[in-house]
Amino acid sequence: MKKDGRVSAVSESMPSAARDQTMLRRANELTVLAVLRDGTSRVMREIADETGLSWRTANVVTESLEAHGWLASEADTNGKRLGRPARRYRFRADVGHVAGIDIAAHAISVFIADLAGTIVGRHQVSVSPGDAAADRLATAEATLRAALSTARLDGTGVWAAAVGSTGIIGPDGVVSKSAVLPGWTGVDPGARLAHLLRCPVSVTNDCNLAVLAERWHGHRADTMIYLLTGVRLGTGLVIGGQLHRGSAGAAGEIGEIREFGWHDAAERLAAAAPGPVSDLDRAAAQVFAAARDGDAGCLRAVEQFSTDVARGLTAMVLTIDPDLVVIGGGFAHAADLLLPRLRQRLAGTCPHTPRLEASELGDESVGLGAVRLALDTIDQRITALDSATPLTPAAISGTS
Amino acid sequence: MKKDGRVSAVSESMPSAARDQTMLRRANELTVLAVLRDGTSRVMREIADETGLSWRTANVVTESLEAHGWLASEADTNGKRLGRPARRYRFRADVGHVAGIDIAAHAISVFIADLAGTIVGRHQVSVSPGDAAADRLATAEATLRAALSTARLDGTGVWAAAVGSTGIIGPDGVVSKSAVLPGWTGVDPGARLAHLLRCPVSVTNDCNLAVLAERWHGHRADTMIYLLTGVRLGTGLVIGGQLHRGSAGAAGEIGEIREFGWHDAAERLAAAAPGPVSDLDRAAAQVFAAARDGDAGCLRAVEQFSTDVARGLTAMVLTIDPDLVVIGGGFAHAADLLLPRLRQRLAGTCPHTPRLEASELGDESVGLGAVRLALDTIDQRITALDSATPLTPAAISGTS
């Protein structure tokens, strides 16, 4: 050992430790990829500085990543140096793609994104809540084909896909309970779409994806509850920075306690609408508008709806004590009425009242959350790849 | 690059990458320590096999850990080899200790454990629920001194300590709300005990420690709820393998919903006791015994108590969908009556009913959980130590 007693031992033993070397090599590759995936191009000196690697190690790793197709490079036109111009390296976000699919009651939406999360194709088709499961699946397939076409891709370019659906989704991706869509219980939407894509397709409760979207592009916290409001009430949880689905995918199903009134809260709100309306969403919008104008009956209905929502939300907040609650869904536009009322009710019972915010992602949240989950799947594949297997796009693409 | 295109690059660059070397060295040290900390002694070949390190790397790292005092070795008397006998290495669990302190309503208990978690000293003193906060703290200090004495330690040998207390404990270790102990709100028990130990002392809600103890020595799952039953009802949560305290330490406070009846459930149960009794615990024991003998009034009281408990527990189970619920505390001895009733009520509402078990740890659970938390603190220090700082006991001891 050298005189500082620490540094030399490992390198002395390296020639007989090829396994240690490949593990270090992989760690260095992941470090360089992680820095460049923000989309900004960098010269080698910047890559070395930001990764904390030596210039020489950074150079070897970066050139190897370029050879495998993860990076592109060009001569640096900014520098005014003597001699050979430096090269700028950038992550090739289009080396692979993901699909995020939202199968909802009124519409099916598909987003196609590159590996940087930029949306490069999308398509949406209206459906009816009463559609049979087979028709809904056929429409989902057609919508996915159309979205791939807008992105000029066939299914082979998609490395991972995620589907959002109402209901409780088991760990196997099968809908184990759906109260909303006819014939939807027992359906496996991922299996139906996988053959189009030739990559794994995961299925997740829609509120779970909405909370991921919020954490990605909206309000974020390490522990947060997303509350879907509207004709249907539902929740999604992030705990300790991770999506929390629960042991059987049934986390956040607080609405199962009938006394909380979540199953008919929107109907009771809509019943206060001044005129005759056939559509719950439109009726609710009328009630919120009239409440803002001071209509006493509609204000009472808003108070009652807030009480209904707060009863379930209070139980969830007392259980996990989150940093943040985000209100999304169709009634998020009535946040001016709902947020102060929910905040007051939570403060009346909870030792600690979390921050309350209204989502600004609108009806794209489930589809965006599906994109985020699919991107996370790819990150997990990269991290989990055996260090003896070269880190190539083909090894990560997940296509069969 | 050599012909396989992968292995050579890093070692070529190593001479200029001392930082990479120290990080790899630290990772190897942690790997060897993790294997030996189970208490079993091993020869070098076994260490190399189980860590996946090369023999040479394992040898260098193990000898360095021995030089720092983490390991002891002796000649291997089992082997019948030619030449120099192999050496067996074992983790020196007594190089440091931790203290787990349970400050409860009726007793203060202190456990002293070595780094392997073996209890090497303990002391318990009875107190009264009505004691003033200052008296309770003085008794805690005396109990800690006595426990250290049974372990033949002074405070300097303790590297980390954790205190369990009733009430909501903020992230700063101060009791932010206690409904049980007079004058306890605003108290900082850790500060009072830290000067005896000269190491950091964390303070945590008692149910949070009970769930850690359960996961360590009892029933375990990645996501579980510990339900403290008895004169007081409370809960502790492990989510995704981690203790979940919540944003302000207020996770699991479902009893704040007064309609669930948790605040007086035990009193209402005890009121059914056949004879006059002054003590709630003894009255409850009478009710459980009479219910087992078929007393109709006591059976009704047990049904009502189960309903009260189940209302809060159902809300928590619907929120996080755990794998497991463990019933602990003073009424755990009535698990034969309570578990089937709770299971039936959960199944009536929850889409997924978790496994229900009775704790077998008795009244040691909070103190053992405090030991576990203190050991976890030391593990975190080891992992977090800058790789340029030698991994010595002094660097990890946390003493000032």
CSV table of C-alpha atoms in Angstrom, one decimal, chain A:
chain,number,residue,atom,x,y,z
A,1,MET,CA,0.0,0.0,0.0
A,2,LYS,CA,1.1,3.5,-0.7
A,3,LYS,CA,1.7,5.9,2.1
A,4,ASP,CA,-1.8,7.4,2.3
A,5,GLY,CA,-3.0,3.8,3.0
A,6,ARG,CA,-6.1,4.0,0.9
A,7,VAL,CA,-5.9,4.6,-2.8
A,8,SER,CA,-3.6,2.0,-4.1
A,9,ALA,CA,-5.2,-1.3,-2.9
A,10,VAL,CA,-7.9,-1.5,-5.5
A,11,SER,CA,-5.9,-0.7,-8.6
A,12,GLU,CA,-3.2,-3.3,-7.4
A,13,SER,CA,-5.9,-6.0,-7.5
A,14,MET,CA,-7.6,-4.8,-10.7
A,15,PRO,CA,-5.9,-7.0,-13.2
A,16,SER,CA,-7.5,-10.1,-11.6
A,17,ALA,CA,-10.8,-8.4,-11.0
A,18,ALA,CA,-12.5,-8.0,-14.4
A,19,ARG,CA,-15.9,-8.1,-12.7
A,20,ASP,CA,-15.1,-5.1,-10.6
A,21,GLN,CA,-13.9,-3.3,-13.7
A,22,THR,CA,-17.1,-3.9,-15.7
A,23,MET,CA,-19.2,-2.8,-12.7
A,24,LEU,CA,-17.2,0.5,-12.5
A,25,ARG,CA,-17.4,0.9,-16.3
A,26,ARG,CA,-21.2,0.5,-16.1
A,27,ALA,CA,-21.5,3.0,-13.3
A,28,ASN,CA,-19.5,5.5,-15.3
A,29,GLU,CA,-21.7,4.9,-18.4
A,30,LEU,CA,-24.8,5.6,-16.4
A,31,THR,CA,-23.3,8.7,-14.9
A,32,VAL,CA,-22.4,10.1,-18.3
A,33,LEU,CA,-25.9,9.2,-19.7
A,34,ALA,CA,-27.6,10.8,-16.8
A,35,VAL,CA,-25.8,14.1,-17.3
A,36,LEU,CA,-26.5,14.2,-21.1
A,37,ARG,CA,-30.1,13.2,-20.9
A,38,ASP,CA,-31.2,16.7,-20.1
A,39,GLY,CA,-30.9,17.4,-23.8
A,40,THR,CA,-28.0,20.0,-23.6
A,41,SER,CA,-24.9,19.2,-25.7
A,42,ARG,CA,-21.5,19.3,-23.9
A,43,VAL,CA,-17.8,19.2,-24.7
A,44,MET,CA,-15.6,16.6,-23.0
A,45,ARG,CA,-14.3,19.1,-20.4
A,46,GLU,CA,-18.0,19.8,-19.3
A,47,ILE,CA,-18.8,16.1,-19.2
A,48,ALA,CA,-15.8,15.4,-17.0
A,49,ASP,CA,-16.6,18.3,-14.7
A,50,GLU,CA,-20.3,17.5,-14.3
A,51,THR,CA,-19.8,13.7,-13.8
A,52,GLY,CA,-16.9,14.1,-11.5
A,53,LEU,CA,-15.0,11.6,-13.7
A,54,SER,CA,-11.4,12.1,-14.8
A,55,TRP,CA,-11.1,13.5,-18.3
A,56,ARG,CA,-9.6,10.3,-19.6
A,57,THR,CA,-12.4,8.1,-18.1
A,58,ALA,CA,-15.1,10.5,-19.3
A,59,ASN,CA,-13.5,10.4,-22.8
A,60,VAL,CA,-13.4,6.6,-23.0
A,61,VAL,CA,-17.0,6.2,-21.7
A,62,THR,CA,-18.5,8.9,-23.9
A,63,GLU,CA,-16.9,7.6,-27.1
A,64,SER,CA,-18.2,4.1,-26.3
A,65,LEU,CA,-21.7,5.5,-25.7
A,66,GLU,CA,-21.5,7.3,-29.1
A,67,ALA,CA,-20.3,4.1,-30.8
A,68,HIS,CA,-23.3,2.2,-29.3
A,69,GLY,CA,-25.7,4.9,-30.8
A,70,TRP,CA,-26.7,6.6,-27.5
A,71,LEU,CA,-24.9,9.9,-28.3
A,72,ALA,CA,-24.3,12.0,-31.4
A,73,SER,CA,-21.4,14.5,-31.8
A,74,GLU,CA,-20.3,17.4,-33.9
A,75,ALA,CA,-17.4,19.8,-34.1
A,76,ASP,CA,-17.8,22.5,-31.5
A,77,THR,CA,-18.3,25.8,-33.5
A,78,ASN,CA,-18.3,28.0,-30.4
A,79,GLY,CA,-14.7,27.3,-29.2
A,80,LYS,CA,-11.9,29.4,-30.7
A,81,ARG,CA,-9.1,27.0,-29.8
A,82,LEU,CA,-5.8,26.3,-31.5
A,83,GLY,CA,-5.5,22.9,-33.1
A,84,ARG,CA,-8.2,20.2,-33.5
A,85,PRO,CA,-11.7,21.6,-32.6
A,86,ALA,CA,-13.4,20.0,-29.6
A,87,ARG,CA,-16.5,17.9,-30.2
A,88,ARG,CA,-19.9,18.5,-28.6
A,89,TYR,CA,-21.8,15.4,-27.5
A,90,ARG,CA,-25.6,15.2,-27.2
A,91,PHE,CA,-28.0,12.5,-26.2
A,92,ARG,CA,-29.9,10.9,-29.1
A,93,ALA,CA,-33.4,11.1,-27.6
A,94,ASP,CA,-34.9,9.6,-30.8
A,95,VAL,CA,-33.0,6.3,-30.5
A,96,GLY,CA,-36.2,5.0,-28.9
A,97,HIS,CA,-39.7,5.9,-28.0
A,98,VAL,CA,-42.5,5.2,-25.5
A,99,ALA,CA,-46.3,5.2,-25.7
A,100,GLY,CA,-48.7,6.5,-23.0
A,101,ILE,CA,-52.3,5.4,-23.5
A,102,ASP,CA,-55.3,6.7,-21.5
A,103,ILE,CA,-58.4,4.5,-21.9
A,104,ALA,CA,-61.1,6.7,-20.2
A,105,ALA,CA,-64.9,6.7,-20.2
A,106,HIS,CA,-65.3,9.5,-22.7
A,107,ALA,CA,-62.1,9.5,-24.7
A,108,ILE,CA,-59.0,7.4,-25.6
A,109,SER,CA,-55.8,9.4,-25.9
A,110,VAL,CA,-52.4,8.2,-26.9
A,111,PHE,CA,-49.1,10.1,-26.6
A,112,ILE,CA,-45.8,9.0,-28.2
A,113,ALA,CA,-42.7,10.5,-26.7
A,114,ASP,CA,-38.9,10.2,-27.3
A,115,LEU,CA,-36.5,9.1,-24.6
A,116,ALA,CA,-36.2,12.8,-23.4
A,117,GLY,CA,-40.0,12.8,-22.8
A,118,THR,CA,-40.7,15.2,-25.6
A,119,ILE,CA,-44.2,14.4,-27.2
A,120,VAL,CA,-43.6,13.6,-30.9
A,121,GLY,CA,-47.0,12.2,-31.7
A,122,ARG,CA,-50.5,12.1,-30.3
A,123,HIS,CA,-54.1,11.1,-31.2
A,124,GLN,CA,-57.4,11.2,-29.4
A,125,VAL,CA,-60.8,9.5,-30.2
A,126,SER,CA,-64.1,10.1,-28.4
A,127,VAL,CA,-65.9,7.1,-27.0
A,128,SER,CA,-69.1,6.6,-24.9
A,129,PRO,CA,-69.1,5.4,-21.3
A,130,GLY,CA,-71.6,2.7,-22.4
A,131,ASP,CA,-69.3,1.2,-25.1
A,132,ALA,CA,-68.7,-2.6,-24.8
A,133,ALA,CA,-65.3,-3.6,-23.6
A,134,ALA,CA,-64.4,-5.2,-27.0
A,135,ASP,CA,-65.3,-2.0,-28.8
A,136,ARG,CA,-63.3,0.1,-26.4
A,137,LEU,CA,-60.3,-2.1,-26.9
A,138,ALA,CA,-60.6,-2.0,-30.7
A,139,THR,CA,-60.8,1.8,-30.5
A,140,ALA,CA,-57.7,1.9,-28.3
A,141,GLU,CA,-55.8,-0.1,-30.8
A,142,ALA,CA,-56.9,2.2,-33.7
A,143,THR,CA,-56.0,5.3,-31.6
A,144,LEU,CA,-52.5,3.8,-30.9
A,145,ARG,CA,-52.0,3.1,-34.7
A,146,ALA,CA,-53.0,6.7,-35.5
A,147,ALA,CA,-50.7,8.2,-32.9
A,148,LEU,CA,-47.8,6.1,-34.1
A,149,SER,CA,-48.5,7.3,-37.6
A,150,THR,CA,-48.4,11.0,-36.5
A,151,ALA,CA,-45.0,10.2,-35.0
A,152,ARG,CA,-43.9,8.4,-38.3
A,153,LEU,CA,-43.2,5.3,-36.3
A,154,ASP,CA,-44.3,1.7,-36.6
A,155,GLY,CA,-44.6,-0.3,-33.4
A,156,THR,CA,-41.0,-1.6,-33.4
A,157,GLY,CA,-39.7,1.8,-32.5
A,158,VAL,CA,-41.6,1.8,-29.2
A,159,TRP,CA,-39.5,0.4,-26.2
A,160,ALA,CA,-42.1,0.6,-23.5
A,161,ALA,CA,-45.8,1.5,-23.1
A,162,ALA,CA,-48.1,2.1,-20.2
A,163,VAL,CA,-51.9,2.2,-20.2
A,164,GLY,CA,-54.1,4.1,-17.7
A,165,SER,CA,-57.5,2.7,-16.9
A,166,THR,CA,-60.3,3.3,-14.3
A,167,GLY,CA,-60.7,0.6,-11.7
A,168,ILE,CA,-58.5,-1.5,-9.6
A,169,ILE,CA,-55.7,-3.1,-11.6
A,170,GLY,CA,-53.9,-6.1,-10.1
A,171,PRO,CA,-50.1,-6.5,-10.3
A,172,ASP,CA,-50.7,-8.7,-13.4
A,173,GLY,CA,-52.2,-5.8,-15.3
A,174,VAL,CA,-55.7,-7.3,-15.3
A,175,VAL,CA,-58.6,-5.1,-14.3
A,176,SER,CA,-59.8,-6.7,-11.0
A,177,LYS,CA,-62.7,-4.3,-10.4
A,178,SER,CA,-64.3,-1.6,-12.4
A,179,ALA,CA,-67.6,0.1,-11.3
A,180,VAL,CA,-67.6,2.5,-14.2
A,181,LEU,CA,-67.1,0.8,-17.6
A,182,PRO,CA,-69.5,-2.1,-18.6
A,183,GLY,CA,-67.7,-5.5,-19.0
A,184,TRP,CA,-64.3,-4.0,-18.1
A,185,THR,CA,-63.6,-6.2,-15.0
A,186,GLY,CA,-61.4,-9.1,-16.0
A,187,VAL,CA,-60.1,-7.3,-19.1
A,188,ASP,CA,-56.3,-7.2,-19.9
A,189,PRO,CA,-55.8,-4.1,-22.0
A,190,GLY,CA,-52.0,-4.5,-22.1
A,191,ALA,CA,-52.1,-7.9,-23.7
A,192,ARG,CA,-54.4,-6.5,-26.5
A,193,LEU,CA,-52.0,-3.7,-27.3
A,194,ALA,CA,-48.7,-5.5,-26.8
A,195,HIS,CA,-48.8,-7.3,-30.2
A,196,LEU,CA,-48.9,-3.9,-32.0
A,197,LEU,CA,-45.8,-2.8,-30.2
A,198,ARG,CA,-43.7,-5.9,-29.6
A,199,CYS,CA,-42.7,-4.4,-26.2
A,200,PRO,CA,-44.1,-4.9,-22.6
A,201,VAL,CA,-47.3,-2.9,-21.9
A,202,SER,CA,-48.1,-2.2,-18.3
A,203,VAL,CA,-51.5,-1.2,-17.0
A,204,THR,CA,-52.1,1.1,-14.1
A,205,ASN,CA,-55.0,2.8,-12.4
A,206,ASP,CA,-55.6,6.2,-14.0
A,207,CYS,CA,-55.3,8.2,-10.8
A,208,ASN,CA,-51.9,6.6,-10.2
A,209,LEU,CA,-50.7,7.9,-13.5
A,210,ALA,CA,-52.2,11.3,-12.9
A,211,VAL,CA,-50.1,11.7,-9.7
A,212,LEU,CA,-47.0,10.7,-11.7
A,213,ALA,CA,-47.8,13.3,-14.3
A,214,GLU,CA,-48.3,15.9,-11.6
A,215,ARG,CA,-44.9,15.1,-10.1
A,216,TRP,CA,-43.3,15.3,-13.5
A,217,HIS,CA,-44.8,18.5,-15.0
A,218,GLY,CA,-47.0,20.0,-12.3
A,219,HIS,CA,-47.0,20.4,-8.5
A,220,ARG,CA,-44.5,18.1,-6.8
A,221,ALA,CA,-43.6,16.7,-3.4
A,222,ASP,CA,-42.0,13.5,-2.1
A,223,THR,CA,-45.2,12.4,-0.5
A,224,MET,CA,-48.4,13.6,-2.2
A,225,ILE,CA,-52.0,12.7,-2.9
A,226,TYR,CA,-53.6,13.4,-6.2
A,227,LEU,CA,-57.4,13.7,-5.9
A,228,LEU,CA,-59.3,13.2,-9.1
A,229,THR,CA,-62.5,15.2,-8.9
A,230,GLY,CA,-65.5,15.2,-11.2
A,231,VAL,CA,-68.3,12.8,-12.0
A,232,ARG,CA,-66.0,10.2,-10.4
A,233,LEU,CA,-63.8,10.7,-7.3
A,234,GLY,CA,-60.5,8.8,-7.1
A,235,THR,CA,-57.0,9.2,-5.7
A,236,GLY,CA,-53.4,8.4,-6.6
A,237,LEU,CA,-50.4,8.4,-4.1
A,238,VAL,CA,-46.7,9.1,-4.3
A,239,ILE,CA,-45.0,8.1,-1.0
A,240,GLY,CA,-41.3,8.7,-0.5
A,241,GLY,CA,-40.9,9.7,-4.1
A,242,GLN,CA,-42.4,6.5,-5.4
A,243,LEU,CA,-45.8,5.7,-6.9
A,244,HIS,CA,-47.6,3.7,-4.3
A,245,ARG,CA,-50.0,1.2,-5.8
A,246,GLY,CA,-50.5,-1.0,-2.8
A,247,SER,CA,-50.3,-4.8,-2.3
A,248,ALA,CA,-53.0,-5.6,-4.7
A,249,GLY,CA,-53.2,-2.3,-6.6
A,250,ALA,CA,-55.9,-1.1,-4.3
A,251,ALA,CA,-54.2,1.9,-2.6
A,252,GLY,CA,-56.3,5.1,-2.4
A,253,GLU,CA,-59.7,3.3,-2.7
A,254,ILE,CA,-61.0,5.4,0.3
A,255,GLY,CA,-64.3,5.9,-1.7
A,256,GLU,CA,-65.2,2.3,-0.7
A,257,ILE,CA,-66.4,3.6,2.6
A,258,ARG,CA,-69.9,4.4,1.6
A,259,GLU,CA,-70.7,6.8,4.4
A,260,PHE,CA,-68.1,9.2,2.9
A,261,GLY,CA,-70.6,9.6,0.1
A,262,TRP,CA,-68.0,9.6,-2.8
A,263,HIS,CA,-70.1,7.3,-5.0
A,264,ASP,CA,-72.9,9.8,-5.5
A,265,ALA,CA,-71.3,13.1,-4.4
A,266,ALA,CA,-71.2,14.5,-7.9
A,267,GLU,CA,-74.8,13.5,-8.6
A,268,ARG,CA,-76.0,15.3,-5.4
A,269,LEU,CA,-74.0,18.4,-6.4
A,270,ALA,CA,-75.4,18.3,-10.0
A,271,ALA,CA,-79.0,18.0,-8.6
A,272,ALA,CA,-78.7,21.6,-7.4
A,273,ALA,CA,-78.3,22.9,-11.0
A,274,PRO,CA,-80.8,25.7,-11.8
A,275,GLY,CA,-81.9,24.3,-15.2
A,276,PRO,CA,-82.7,20.8,-16.5
A,277,VAL,CA,-79.5,19.1,-17.8
A,278,SER,CA,-78.7,15.6,-19.0
A,279,ASP,CA,-75.0,15.7,-18.4
A,280,LEU,CA,-73.5,15.6,-14.9
A,281,ASP,CA,-70.4,17.6,-15.9
A,282,ARG,CA,-72.4,20.4,-17.4
A,283,ALA,CA,-74.8,20.4,-14.5
A,284,ALA,CA,-71.9,20.6,-12.1
A,285,ALA,CA,-70.4,23.5,-14.0
A,286,GLN,CA,-73.7,25.3,-13.8
A,287,VAL,CA,-73.8,24.8,-10.0
A,288,PHE,CA,-70.2,26.1,-9.6
A,289,ALA,CA,-71.1,29.2,-11.7
A,290,ALA,CA,-74.3,29.9,-9.8
A,291,ALA,CA,-72.4,29.5,-6.5
A,292,ARG,CA,-69.9,32.1,-7.6
A,293,ASP,CA,-72.9,34.4,-8.3
A,294,GLY,CA,-74.1,33.8,-4.7
A,295,ASP,CA,-77.0,31.4,-5.4
A,296,ALA,CA,-77.8,30.1,-1.9
A,297,GLY,CA,-78.9,26.6,-3.0
A,298,CYS,CA,-75.8,26.1,-5.2
A,299,LEU,CA,-73.5,27.3,-2.4
A,300,ARG,CA,-75.1,24.8,-0.1
A,301,ALA,CA,-74.5,22.1,-2.7
A,302,VAL,CA,-70.8,23.2,-3.0
A,303,GLU,CA,-70.5,23.1,0.8
A,304,GLN,CA,-72.0,19.6,0.9
A,305,PHE,CA,-69.7,18.4,-1.9
A,306,SER,CA,-66.7,19.8,-0.1
A,307,THR,CA,-67.8,18.0,3.1
A,308,ASP,CA,-68.1,14.7,1.2
A,309,VAL,CA,-64.7,15.0,-0.5
A,310,ALA,CA,-63.1,16.2,2.8
A,311,ARG,CA,-64.3,13.2,4.7
A,312,GLY,CA,-62.3,10.7,2.6
A,313,LEU,CA,-59.4,13.1,2.1
A,314,THR,CA,-59.1,13.7,5.8
A,315,ALA,CA,-58.8,9.9,6.4
A,316,MET,CA,-56.1,9.7,3.8
A,317,VAL,CA,-54.2,12.7,5.1
A,318,LEU,CA,-54.4,11.4,8.7
A,319,THR,CA,-53.0,8.1,7.4
A,320,ILE,CA,-50.0,9.3,5.4
A,321,ASP,CA,-49.5,12.9,6.5
A,322,PRO,CA,-48.5,14.1,3.0
A,323,ASP,CA,-46.6,17.3,2.0
A,324,LEU,CA,-49.1,18.1,-0.7
A,325,VAL,CA,-52.6,17.4,-2.0
A,326,VAL,CA,-53.3,18.2,-5.7
A,327,ILE,CA,-56.9,18.5,-6.9
A,328,GLY,CA,-57.3,17.5,-10.5
A,329,GLY,CA,-59.9,16.2,-12.9
A,330,GLY,CA,-63.0,17.8,-14.3
A,331,PHE,CA,-63.8,19.9,-11.2
A,332,ALA,CA,-60.2,21.4,-10.9
A,333,HIS,CA,-61.6,24.5,-12.7
A,334,ALA,CA,-63.7,25.1,-9.6
A,335,ALA,CA,-60.6,25.1,-7.4
A,336,ASP,CA,-61.4,28.7,-6.3
A,337,LEU,CA,-64.5,27.3,-4.6
A,338,LEU,CA,-63.2,23.9,-3.5
A,339,LEU,CA,-59.6,24.5,-2.2
A,340,PRO,CA,-60.5,26.9,0.6
A,341,ARG,CA,-63.4,24.7,1.7
A,342,LEU,CA,-61.2,21.6,1.7
A,343,ARG,CA,-58.4,23.4,3.5
A,344,GLN,CA,-60.7,24.6,6.2
A,345,ARG,CA,-62.2,21.1,6.8
A,346,LEU,CA,-58.7,19.4,6.8
A,347,ALA,CA,-57.4,22.0,9.3
A,348,GLY,CA,-60.4,21.2,11.6
A,349,THR,CA,-59.2,17.6,12.1
A,350,CYS,CA,-55.6,17.1,11.0
A,351,PRO,CA,-52.7,17.9,13.3
A,352,HIS,CA,-50.8,18.9,10.2
A,353,THR,CA,-52.6,20.3,7.1
A,354,PRO,CA,-50.7,19.7,3.8
A,355,ARG,CA,-50.3,22.2,1.0
A,356,LEU,CA,-53.3,22.2,-1.3
A,357,GLU,CA,-53.0,23.0,-5.0
A,358,ALA,CA,-55.1,22.8,-8.2
A,359,SER,CA,-53.7,20.7,-11.1
A,360,GLU,CA,-53.0,22.7,-14.3
A,361,LEU,CA,-52.5,19.6,-16.5
A,362,GLY,CA,-56.2,19.3,-17.5
A,363,ASP,CA,-57.3,16.1,-19.2
A,364,GLU,CA,-53.8,15.2,-20.4
A,365,SER,CA,-52.6,14.1,-17.0
A,366,VAL,CA,-53.3,10.4,-17.3
A,367,GLY,CA,-51.7,10.1,-20.7
A,368,LEU,CA,-48.6,12.1,-19.6
A,369,GLY,CA,-48.4,10.0,-16.5
A,370,ALA,CA,-48.4,6.9,-18.7
A,371,VAL,CA,-45.5,8.3,-20.7
A,372,ARG,CA,-43.6,9.0,-17.5
A,373,LEU,CA,-44.2,5.5,-16.2
A,374,ALA,CA,-43.0,4.0,-19.5
A,375,LEU,CA,-39.8,6.2,-19.4
A,376,ASP,CA,-39.2,5.0,-15.8
A,377,THR,CA,-39.5,1.4,-17.1
A,378,ILE,CA,-36.6,2.1,-19.5
A,379,ASP,CA,-34.5,3.7,-16.8
A,380,GLN,CA,-35.0,0.6,-14.7
A,381,ARG,CA,-33.9,-1.6,-17.6
A,382,ILE,CA,-30.8,0.5,-18.0
A,383,THR,CA,-29.9,0.3,-14.3
A,384,ALA,CA,-30.8,-3.4,-14.1
A,385,LEU,CA,-28.7,-4.5,-17.1
A,386,ASP,CA,-26.0,-7.0,-16.2
A,387,SER,CA,-22.7,-5.1,-16.2
A,388,ALA,CA,-21.2,-7.8,-18.5
A,389,THR,CA,-23.8,-7.1,-21.2
A,390,PRO,CA,-22.9,-4.1,-23.4
A,391,LEU,CA,-25.2,-1.1,-22.9
A,392,THR,CA,-26.6,-0.9,-26.4
A,393,PRO,CA,-30.0,0.4,-27.5
A,394,ALA,CA,-30.9,-3.2,-28.6
A,395,ALA,CA,-30.3,-4.5,-25.1
A,396,ILE,CA,-32.6,-1.9,-23.6
A,397,SER,CA,-35.3,-1.7,-26.3
A,398,GLY,CA,-37.4,-4.5,-24.7
A,399,THR,CA,-38.8,-5.4,-28.1
A,400,SER,CA,-39.2,-9.1,-28.9
